[in-house]
Coordinates of C-alpha atoms and ligand atoms in Angstrom, one line a residue:
M1327 CA 15.0 -14.5 19.8
S1328 CA 11.6 -15.9 20.1
E1329 CA 11.7 -19.7 19.0
R1330 CA 7.9 -19.4 19.1
T1331 CA 5.9 -19.7 15.4
Y1332 CA 2.6 -17.8 14.4
R1333 CA -0.5 -19.0 12.9
V1334 CA -1.7 -17.1 10.1
I1335 CA -4.6 -16.9 8.1
Q1336 CA -4.6 -15.1 4.5
W1337 CA -7.8 -13.3 3.7
A1338 CA -8.3 -13.0 0.1
T1339 CA -5.4 -14.0 -2.9
G1340 CA -5.3 -11.6 -5.7
V1341 CA -2.0 -10.2 -6.4
V1342 CA -1.0 -9.3 -2.5
G1343 CA -2.8 -11.7 -1.1
R1344 CA -0.7 -14.4 -3.4
T1345 CA 2.6 -12.2 -2.1
A1346 CA 1.8 -13.1 1.1
L1347 CA 0.8 -16.6 0.8
R1348 CA 3.6 -17.8 -0.9
H1349 CA 5.6 -16.0 2.2
F1350 CA 3.6 -17.3 4.8
I1351 CA 3.9 -20.9 3.2
E1352 CA 8.0 -20.5 2.8
N1353 CA 9.1 -18.6 6.2
P1354 CA 9.6 -21.0 8.8
V1355 CA 8.5 -18.8 11.5
L1356 CA 5.1 -18.5 10.0
E1357 CA 2.6 -21.4 9.9
L1358 CA -0.7 -21.0 7.1
V1359 CA -3.5 -22.2 8.7
G1360 CA -6.2 -21.0 6.8
V1361 CA -7.5 -19.2 2.9
Y1362 CA -10.1 -17.2 2.9
V1363 CA -11.1 -16.3 -0.9
T1364 CA -14.4 -15.0 -3.0
N1365 CA -13.2 -16.7 -6.2
P1366 CA -16.1 -19.4 -6.6
E1367 CA -13.1 -21.2 -8.7
K1368 CA -10.5 -21.1 -5.7
V1369 CA -12.9 -22.5 -3.2
G1370 CA -11.2 -26.1 -2.5
R1371 CA -8.0 -25.1 -3.7
D1372 CA -4.7 -25.8 -2.1
A1373 CA -3.7 -22.8 -0.8
G1374 CA 0.4 -24.2 -2.4
D1375 CA -2.0 -24.8 -5.2
I1376 CA -3.5 -20.8 -5.3
A1377 CA 0.3 -19.6 -4.5
G1378 CA 2.2 -21.9 -7.3
L1379 CA 4.1 -24.1 -4.8
P1380 CA 3.6 -27.4 -3.8
A1381 CA 0.2 -28.7 -2.0
T1382 CA 0.1 -27.6 1.9
G1383 CA -2.8 -29.5 3.6
V1384 CA -5.1 -25.7 3.8
I1385 CA -7.7 -25.7 2.0
A1386 CA -8.9 -21.7 0.6
T1387 CA -12.8 -21.5 2.1
N1388 CA -15.3 -18.8 1.2
D1389 CA -16.4 -19.7 4.8
A1390 CA -16.2 -16.7 6.3
E1391 CA -17.6 -18.0 10.0
N1392 CA -15.1 -21.1 9.7
I1393 CA -12.3 -19.0 9.3
I1394 CA -13.2 -16.3 12.2
G1395 CA -13.7 -20.0 14.3
L1396 CA -9.8 -21.1 13.7
D1397 CA -7.8 -20.5 16.3
A1398 CA -4.7 -18.3 14.2
D1399 CA -2.6 -15.7 16.2
C1400 CA -2.8 -13.0 12.9
V1401 CA -5.2 -12.6 9.9
L1402 CA -3.1 -10.9 6.6
F1403 CA -6.2 -8.8 5.2
A1404 CA -6.5 -8.2 1.5
P1405 CA -9.7 -7.6 -0.1
M1406 CA -10.1 -5.0 -2.6
V1407 CA -11.9 -2.7 -0.5
T1408 CA -11.8 -2.4 3.6
D1409 CA -14.5 -4.5 5.6
L1410 CA -14.1 -2.2 8.9
D1411 CA -17.1 -5.1 10.7
M1412 CA -15.2 -7.6 9.2
I1413 CA -11.8 -6.8 10.7
C1414 CA -13.4 -6.3 13.9
R1415 CA -14.9 -9.4 14.0
L1416 CA -11.8 -11.1 13.4
L1417 CA -9.8 -8.8 16.1
R1418 CA -13.1 -9.9 18.4
S1419 CA -12.1 -13.6 17.9
G1420 CA -8.7 -13.3 19.0
K1421 CA -7.0 -12.7 16.1
N1422 CA -4.4 -9.7 15.2
V1423 CA -5.4 -8.3 11.7
I1424 CA -2.3 -6.3 9.5
S1425 CA -4.4 -4.8 6.7
P1426 CA -3.4 -3.6 3.2
A1427 CA -6.8 -2.0 2.8
G1428 CA -6.7 0.7 5.8
P1429 CA -7.2 2.0 7.4
F1430 CA -3.9 3.0 8.1
V1431 CA -3.3 5.5 11.0
P1432 CA -6.0 7.5 13.0
T1433 CA -6.3 10.9 11.8
D1434 CA -9.7 13.1 13.1
R1435 CA -11.3 12.2 9.5
Y1436 CA -10.6 8.6 10.3
R1437 CA -10.9 9.1 14.8
A1438 CA -14.5 7.0 14.4
Q1439 CA -13.3 3.8 12.5
F1440 CA -10.0 4.0 14.6
E1441 CA -11.9 4.1 17.7
R1442 CA -14.6 1.1 16.9
L1443 CA -10.5 -0.7 15.6
E1444 CA -9.6 0.0 19.4
A1445 CA -12.5 -1.5 21.0
A1446 CA -12.4 -4.4 19.0
C1447 CA -8.6 -4.7 20.3
R1448 CA -9.4 -4.5 23.7
D1449 CA -12.2 -6.6 23.8
G1450 CA -10.1 -9.6 22.1
G1451 CA -6.8 -8.4 23.9
T1452 CA -5.3 -8.1 20.2
S1453 CA -3.9 -5.6 17.6
Y1454 CA -4.4 -3.8 14.6
H1455 CA -1.8 -2.5 12.3
G1456 CA -2.3 -0.5 8.4
C1457 CA 0.6 -1.3 6.5
G1458 CA 1.0 -1.0 3.0
I1459 CA 4.1 0.0 0.2
H1460 CA 2.1 3.9 0.1
P1461 CA 0.1 4.5 2.7
G1462 CA 2.4 2.2 5.1
F1463 CA 6.3 2.9 3.7
S1464 CA 7.7 5.2 0.8
G1465 CA 6.0 8.3 2.5
D1466 CA 6.2 7.6 5.9
L1467 CA 8.9 5.0 7.0
L1468 CA 11.0 6.1 4.7
P1469 CA 11.0 9.6 5.0
L1470 CA 10.6 9.8 8.4
T1471 CA 13.8 7.9 9.1
L1472 CA 15.2 10.1 6.7
T1473 CA 14.5 12.6 8.7
R1474 CA 17.0 11.5 10.8
L1475 CA 20.2 12.7 8.3
M1476 CA 18.8 16.1 8.6
N1477 CA 20.2 19.8 10.6
R1478 CA 17.0 21.5 9.1
I1479 CA 14.1 20.6 6.7
D1480 CA 11.9 23.0 4.6
R1481 CA 10.5 21.0 2.4
I1482 CA 9.7 16.9 2.2
E1483 CA 8.4 15.7 -1.5
I1484 CA 7.6 12.2 -2.2
T1485 CA 7.0 10.6 -5.7
E1486 CA 5.7 7.5 -6.9
V1487 CA 6.6 7.4 -10.7
I1488 CA 4.9 4.0 -12.4
D1489 CA 5.1 3.2 -16.1
K1490 CA 1.8 1.1 -15.7
L1491 CA 2.9 -0.4 -19.8
R1492 CA 6.0 -2.1 -18.7
N1493 CA 4.2 -2.6 -15.4
P1494 CA 0.9 -4.3 -16.7
M1495 CA -2.0 -3.8 -14.4
V1496 CA -5.7 -4.6 -14.3
Y1497 CA -7.1 -1.6 -13.6
I1498 CA -6.1 0.8 -17.0
E1499 CA -9.6 1.6 -18.0
V1500 CA -11.0 2.8 -14.1
M1501 CA -7.9 4.1 -14.0
G1502 CA -8.8 6.5 -17.1
F1503 CA -6.3 6.2 -19.3
G1504 CA -7.9 6.4 -22.4
R1505 CA -10.7 8.8 -21.0
D1506 CA -11.1 12.4 -23.1
P1507 CA -8.9 14.9 -21.1
D1508 CA -10.7 17.2 -20.2
E1509 CA -13.4 15.2 -18.8
L1510 CA -10.9 13.2 -16.5
L1511 CA -9.9 17.0 -15.1
A1512 CA -13.5 17.6 -14.1
K1513 CA -14.0 14.0 -12.8
P1514 CA -10.3 12.6 -11.7
S1515 CA -10.4 8.4 -11.9
R1516 CA -9.1 8.7 -7.4
S1517 CA -11.8 9.6 -5.4
A1518 CA -11.6 12.7 -3.8
E1519 CA -11.0 10.7 -0.4
A1520 CA -8.1 9.5 -1.8
P1521 CA -5.8 12.5 -0.9
H1522 CA -7.3 12.0 2.6
I1523 CA -6.0 8.5 2.8
F1524 CA -2.8 9.4 1.7
A1525 CA -2.6 12.0 4.9
Q1526 CA -2.8 9.6 7.2
S1527 CA 0.7 8.5 5.7
M1528 CA 1.6 12.9 5.9
S1529 CA 0.4 12.7 9.5
I1530 CA 3.3 10.2 10.1
V1531 CA 5.8 12.4 9.3
V1532 CA 4.7 15.9 10.1
E1533 CA 3.6 14.4 13.4
G1534 CA 7.1 12.9 13.9
L1535 CA 8.7 15.7 13.5
G1536 CA 6.5 17.2 16.2
K1537 CA 4.1 19.3 13.4
K1538 CA 0.2 19.3 12.4
I1539 CA -1.0 19.4 8.9
E1540 CA -2.9 22.7 8.9
R1541 CA -4.6 21.7 5.4
L1542 CA -4.4 19.9 2.3
T1543 CA -5.0 20.6 -1.3
T1544 CA -4.5 19.0 -4.5
K1545 CA -4.0 18.9 -7.9
L1546 CA -4.5 17.2 -11.5
E1547 CA -2.7 17.6 -14.4
V1548 CA -3.1 14.8 -17.5
A1549 CA -0.8 14.0 -20.3
G1550 CA -2.6 12.9 -23.5
A1551 CA -0.8 10.1 -26.1
T1552 CA 0.9 11.1 -29.1
Q1553 CA -0.2 7.9 -31.3
D1554 CA -2.0 5.3 -30.3
I1555 CA -0.6 3.0 -27.5
P1556 CA -1.5 -0.9 -27.5
Y1557 CA -1.3 -2.7 -24.4
P1558 CA -2.4 -6.0 -23.2
N1559 CA -6.3 -5.3 -22.8
G1560 CA -6.8 -2.8 -25.4
V1561 CA -5.7 0.3 -26.9
I1562 CA -4.9 4.1 -25.4
R1563 CA -5.7 6.3 -28.7
A1564 CA -4.0 9.0 -29.6
G1565 CA -4.8 12.5 -27.3
T1566 CA -6.7 10.1 -25.0
V1567 CA -5.5 10.0 -21.5
A1568 CA -2.1 8.3 -21.1
G1569 CA -0.6 10.2 -18.1
Q1570 CA -1.7 11.5 -15.1
H1571 CA 0.2 13.3 -12.4
Y1572 CA -1.7 13.9 -8.9
E1573 CA -0.9 16.2 -6.6
W1574 CA -1.9 16.6 -2.9
T1575 CA 0.3 18.6 -0.8
G1576 CA 0.2 18.7 3.4
W1577 CA 0.5 22.3 4.9
V1578 CA 2.4 23.0 8.1
D1579 CA 2.9 26.6 10.0
G1580 CA 1.2 28.7 6.6
A1581 CA 4.0 26.8 4.0
A1582 CA 3.7 24.0 1.3
F1583 CA 5.4 21.5 3.7
M1584 CA 4.9 18.0 2.2
T1585 CA 4.0 16.8 -1.1
Y1586 CA 2.8 13.6 -2.8
H1587 CA 3.3 13.3 -6.1
F1588 CA 1.7 10.4 -8.4
Y1589 CA 3.0 9.9 -12.0
W1590 CA 1.0 7.2 -13.5
T1591 CA 2.1 6.8 -17.3
M1592 CA 1.5 4.7 -20.4
G1593 CA 4.8 4.7 -21.7
D1594 CA 6.9 6.9 -22.9
N1595 CA 4.9 8.4 -26.5
I1596 CA 3.2 11.5 -24.3
E1597 CA 2.6 14.8 -24.0
P1598 CA 4.2 16.4 -21.6
K1599 CA 6.7 14.0 -21.7
W1600 CA 7.6 13.9 -17.9
D1601 CA 10.9 13.3 -17.0
N1602 CA 10.8 11.1 -14.5
G1603 CA 13.2 8.0 -15.3
D1604 CA 12.7 4.9 -14.4
S1605 CA 9.1 3.1 -12.2
C1606 CA 10.3 3.9 -8.5
Y1607 CA 9.8 5.6 -5.0
R1608 CA 11.3 8.6 -5.4
V1609 CA 12.0 10.9 -1.7
V1610 CA 13.4 14.2 -2.0
I1611 CA 14.3 16.5 1.8
T1612 CA 15.0 20.1 0.9
G1613 CA 17.4 21.4 4.0
D1614 CA 20.6 21.3 5.4
P1615 CA 21.8 18.7 3.9
P1616 CA 19.7 18.6 1.1
L1617 CA 19.0 14.9 0.4
E1618 CA 17.5 12.2 -2.4
L1619 CA 16.8 9.2 -2.5
R1620 CA 15.3 6.3 -5.2
L1621 CA 13.6 2.8 -3.9
M1622 CA 13.5 0.8 -6.9
G1623 CA 13.1 -3.2 -8.1
G1624 CA 17.1 -4.8 -9.1
T1625 CA 17.5 -4.7 -12.5
Q1626 CA 16.4 -7.5 -14.4
A1627 CA 19.1 -10.3 -16.7
D1628 CA 16.7 -8.1 -19.5
G1629 CA 17.5 -4.6 -17.8
R1630 CA 14.1 -3.9 -16.7
R1631 CA 13.4 -2.9 -13.6
P1632 CA 10.0 -4.1 -12.7
F1633 CA 7.9 -1.9 -10.5
Y1634 CA 7.1 -4.4 -7.0
G1635 CA 4.8 -2.0 -5.2
L1636 CA 2.1 -4.9 -4.7
P1637 CA 4.4 -7.1 -3.9
W1638 CA 6.3 -4.7 -1.5
T1639 CA 2.8 -4.1 -0.2
A1640 CA 1.9 -8.0 1.1
L1641 CA 5.4 -8.1 2.6
L1642 CA 5.8 -5.0 4.1
G1643 CA 2.3 -6.9 5.8
A1644 CA 3.6 -10.5 6.6
T1645 CA 7.5 -9.6 7.5
A1646 CA 5.1 -7.5 10.5
V1647 CA 3.6 -10.3 11.8
P1648 CA 5.9 -11.7 14.6
A1649 CA 5.6 -7.5 16.0
V1650 CA 2.6 -7.0 15.5
C1651 CA 1.3 -10.4 17.3
D1652 CA 3.7 -9.7 20.2
A1653 CA 2.7 -6.0 20.3
G1654 CA 0.4 -5.5 23.3
P1655 CA -3.8 -4.9 22.8
G1656 CA -4.7 -2.2 20.0
V1657 CA -3.9 0.1 17.3
I1658 CA -0.4 0.1 16.0
T1659 CA 0.7 2.7 13.8
H1660 CA 4.7 2.9 12.9
F1661 CA 4.9 4.9 16.2
E1662 CA 4.2 1.6 18.4
L1663 CA 5.8 -1.1 15.7
G1664 CA 8.8 0.8 16.3
V1665 CA 12.1 -0.7 14.2
V1666 CA 10.1 -4.6 13.3
R1667 CA 12.6 -7.0 13.3
P1668 CA 11.5 -9.5 10.3
L1669 CA 12.2 -13.0 11.3
G1670 CA 12.6 -16.3 8.6
L1671 CA 13.7 -13.9 5.8
V1672 CA 17.3 -15.4 5.9
R1673 CA 16.7 -19.0 5.2
K1674 CA 18.1 -21.4 2.8
Ligands
LIG2631 N1 -1.7 0.6 1.1 C1 -1.1 0.0 -0.3 O1 0.6 0.4 0.1 C2 -1.4 -0.7 -0.7 C3 -0.9 -1.3 -2.3 C4 -1.5 -2.1 -3.3 C5 -3.1 -2.9 -3.1 N2 -3.6 -2.3 -1.6 C6 -4.7 -2.8 -1.0 O2 -4.5 -3.8 -1.6 C7 -5.8 -5.1 -1.4 C8 -5.4 -5.9 -2.7 O3 -5.1 -4.9 -2.9 P1 -4.9 -6.4 -4.7 O4 -4.2 -5.3 -5.7 O5 -4.3 -7.7 -4.4 O6 -6.0 -6.4 -5.3 P2 -6.8 -7.2 -5.7 O7 -6.0 -7.9 -7.0 O8 -7.8 -6.9 -6.7 O9 -7.6 -8.7 -5.3 C9 -8.4 -8.2 -4.7 C10 -8.7 -9.7 -3.3 O10 -10.0 -9.4 -2.9 C11 -10.7 -10.7 -3.4 N3 -12.4 -9.7 -3.4 C12 -13.0 -9.5 -5.2 N4 -13.5 -9.1 -5.0 C13 -14.5 -9.2 -3.7 C14 -15.7 -8.3 -2.9 N5 -16.4 -7.4 -3.9 N6 -15.1 -7.8 -2.2 C15 -14.3 -8.5 -1.1 N7 -13.1 -9.1 -1.5 C16 -13.6 -9.0 -3.2 C17 -10.2 -11.3 -4.7 O11 -10.0 -12.1 -3.5 P3 -10.1 -14.0 -4.2 O12 -9.5 -13.9 -5.6 O13 -9.1 -14.3 -3.2 O14 -11.9 -14.5 -4.2 C18 -9.2 -10.9 -5.2 O15 -8.5 -11.4 -5.8 C19 -7.0 -3.9 -2.1 O16 -7.5 -3.5 -0.5 C20 -5.5 -2.8 -2.2 O17 -6.4 -1.2 -1.7 C21 -3.2 -1.2 -0.7

């Protein structure tokens, strides 16, 4: 096994970025050399302070040129929205880039973006990998791995279940909770592009099985609050949106083959009352033999199972750093990445 260490930069320190930052500081195989922030209150602070750890001597900067000029092997690029121009600059500056903000897989719709990434990788002798829990794992690598347990596959369904009341998030209003149900159905909170972004994930499974997605169809169902639902930043009023079920289906050989369900709810006082159990990712493969797997956080002392979607997103990127750095130049999907060896995790 290689004894080398990998010099890493954390780009943006939101929820995902802070988890990655903590990992970079604590993992002896990785050496943190830079942190880029936009928030003026974080500029000039030690990375350890931002991550809730002892001082590291690495100071956060909002100067992108300074970051581009650093000698580093890899950048974990986790801003609120992706920035292809900046990713290409980082790649050309000789740094590999791993991005939970996408893009993820070179499907036809995103071909032009990936051509730009490929060109930047060629120029910089670097590689690019889009990562995350979904897109990036639960709806692609995980089910594709599970298909090895099948003799015949009729249908694959991936369900994301998140109770946003038990797993508080800052984007409750942006997500459309508390809106009028008819208004949300007419103008969904998720963009019309979202199914296409997730179809990048679907293509990993479908093409991994030697098939092609012919078309994509979408459905949206909403649940109303049966009573006022207080949450940390406000109240979801009775009768307004307290649950959303997005359903996106990829069709193969004329039949619905792979479906992503997203059940986002604000607690149990909703109608209809979808019975999905604890927050999780559920993979159901219908065929011979039929299969089901649930991915969820471990039980805490209080009996709760937290949903770790954001930390998992960071860690899927952080644990891929050695493999992405060691790979040859170009865009690296799960097909090129193969089985990742996550170094430095077993430690005192
Ligand atoms: N693939 C997946 O499964 C998956 C799952 C979850 C999230 N994600 C993606 O991962 C990224 C990070 O998610 P997150 O939950 O950490 O987000 P977040 O908590 O909202 O943090 C994003 C960070 O981006 C920086 N930022 C704020 N405004 C910005 C702007 N206008 N332009 C550029 N950067 C800005 C800030 O960094 P500073 O505070 O350092 O200034 C902010 O903390 C997002 O792109 C998200 O879509 C992917």
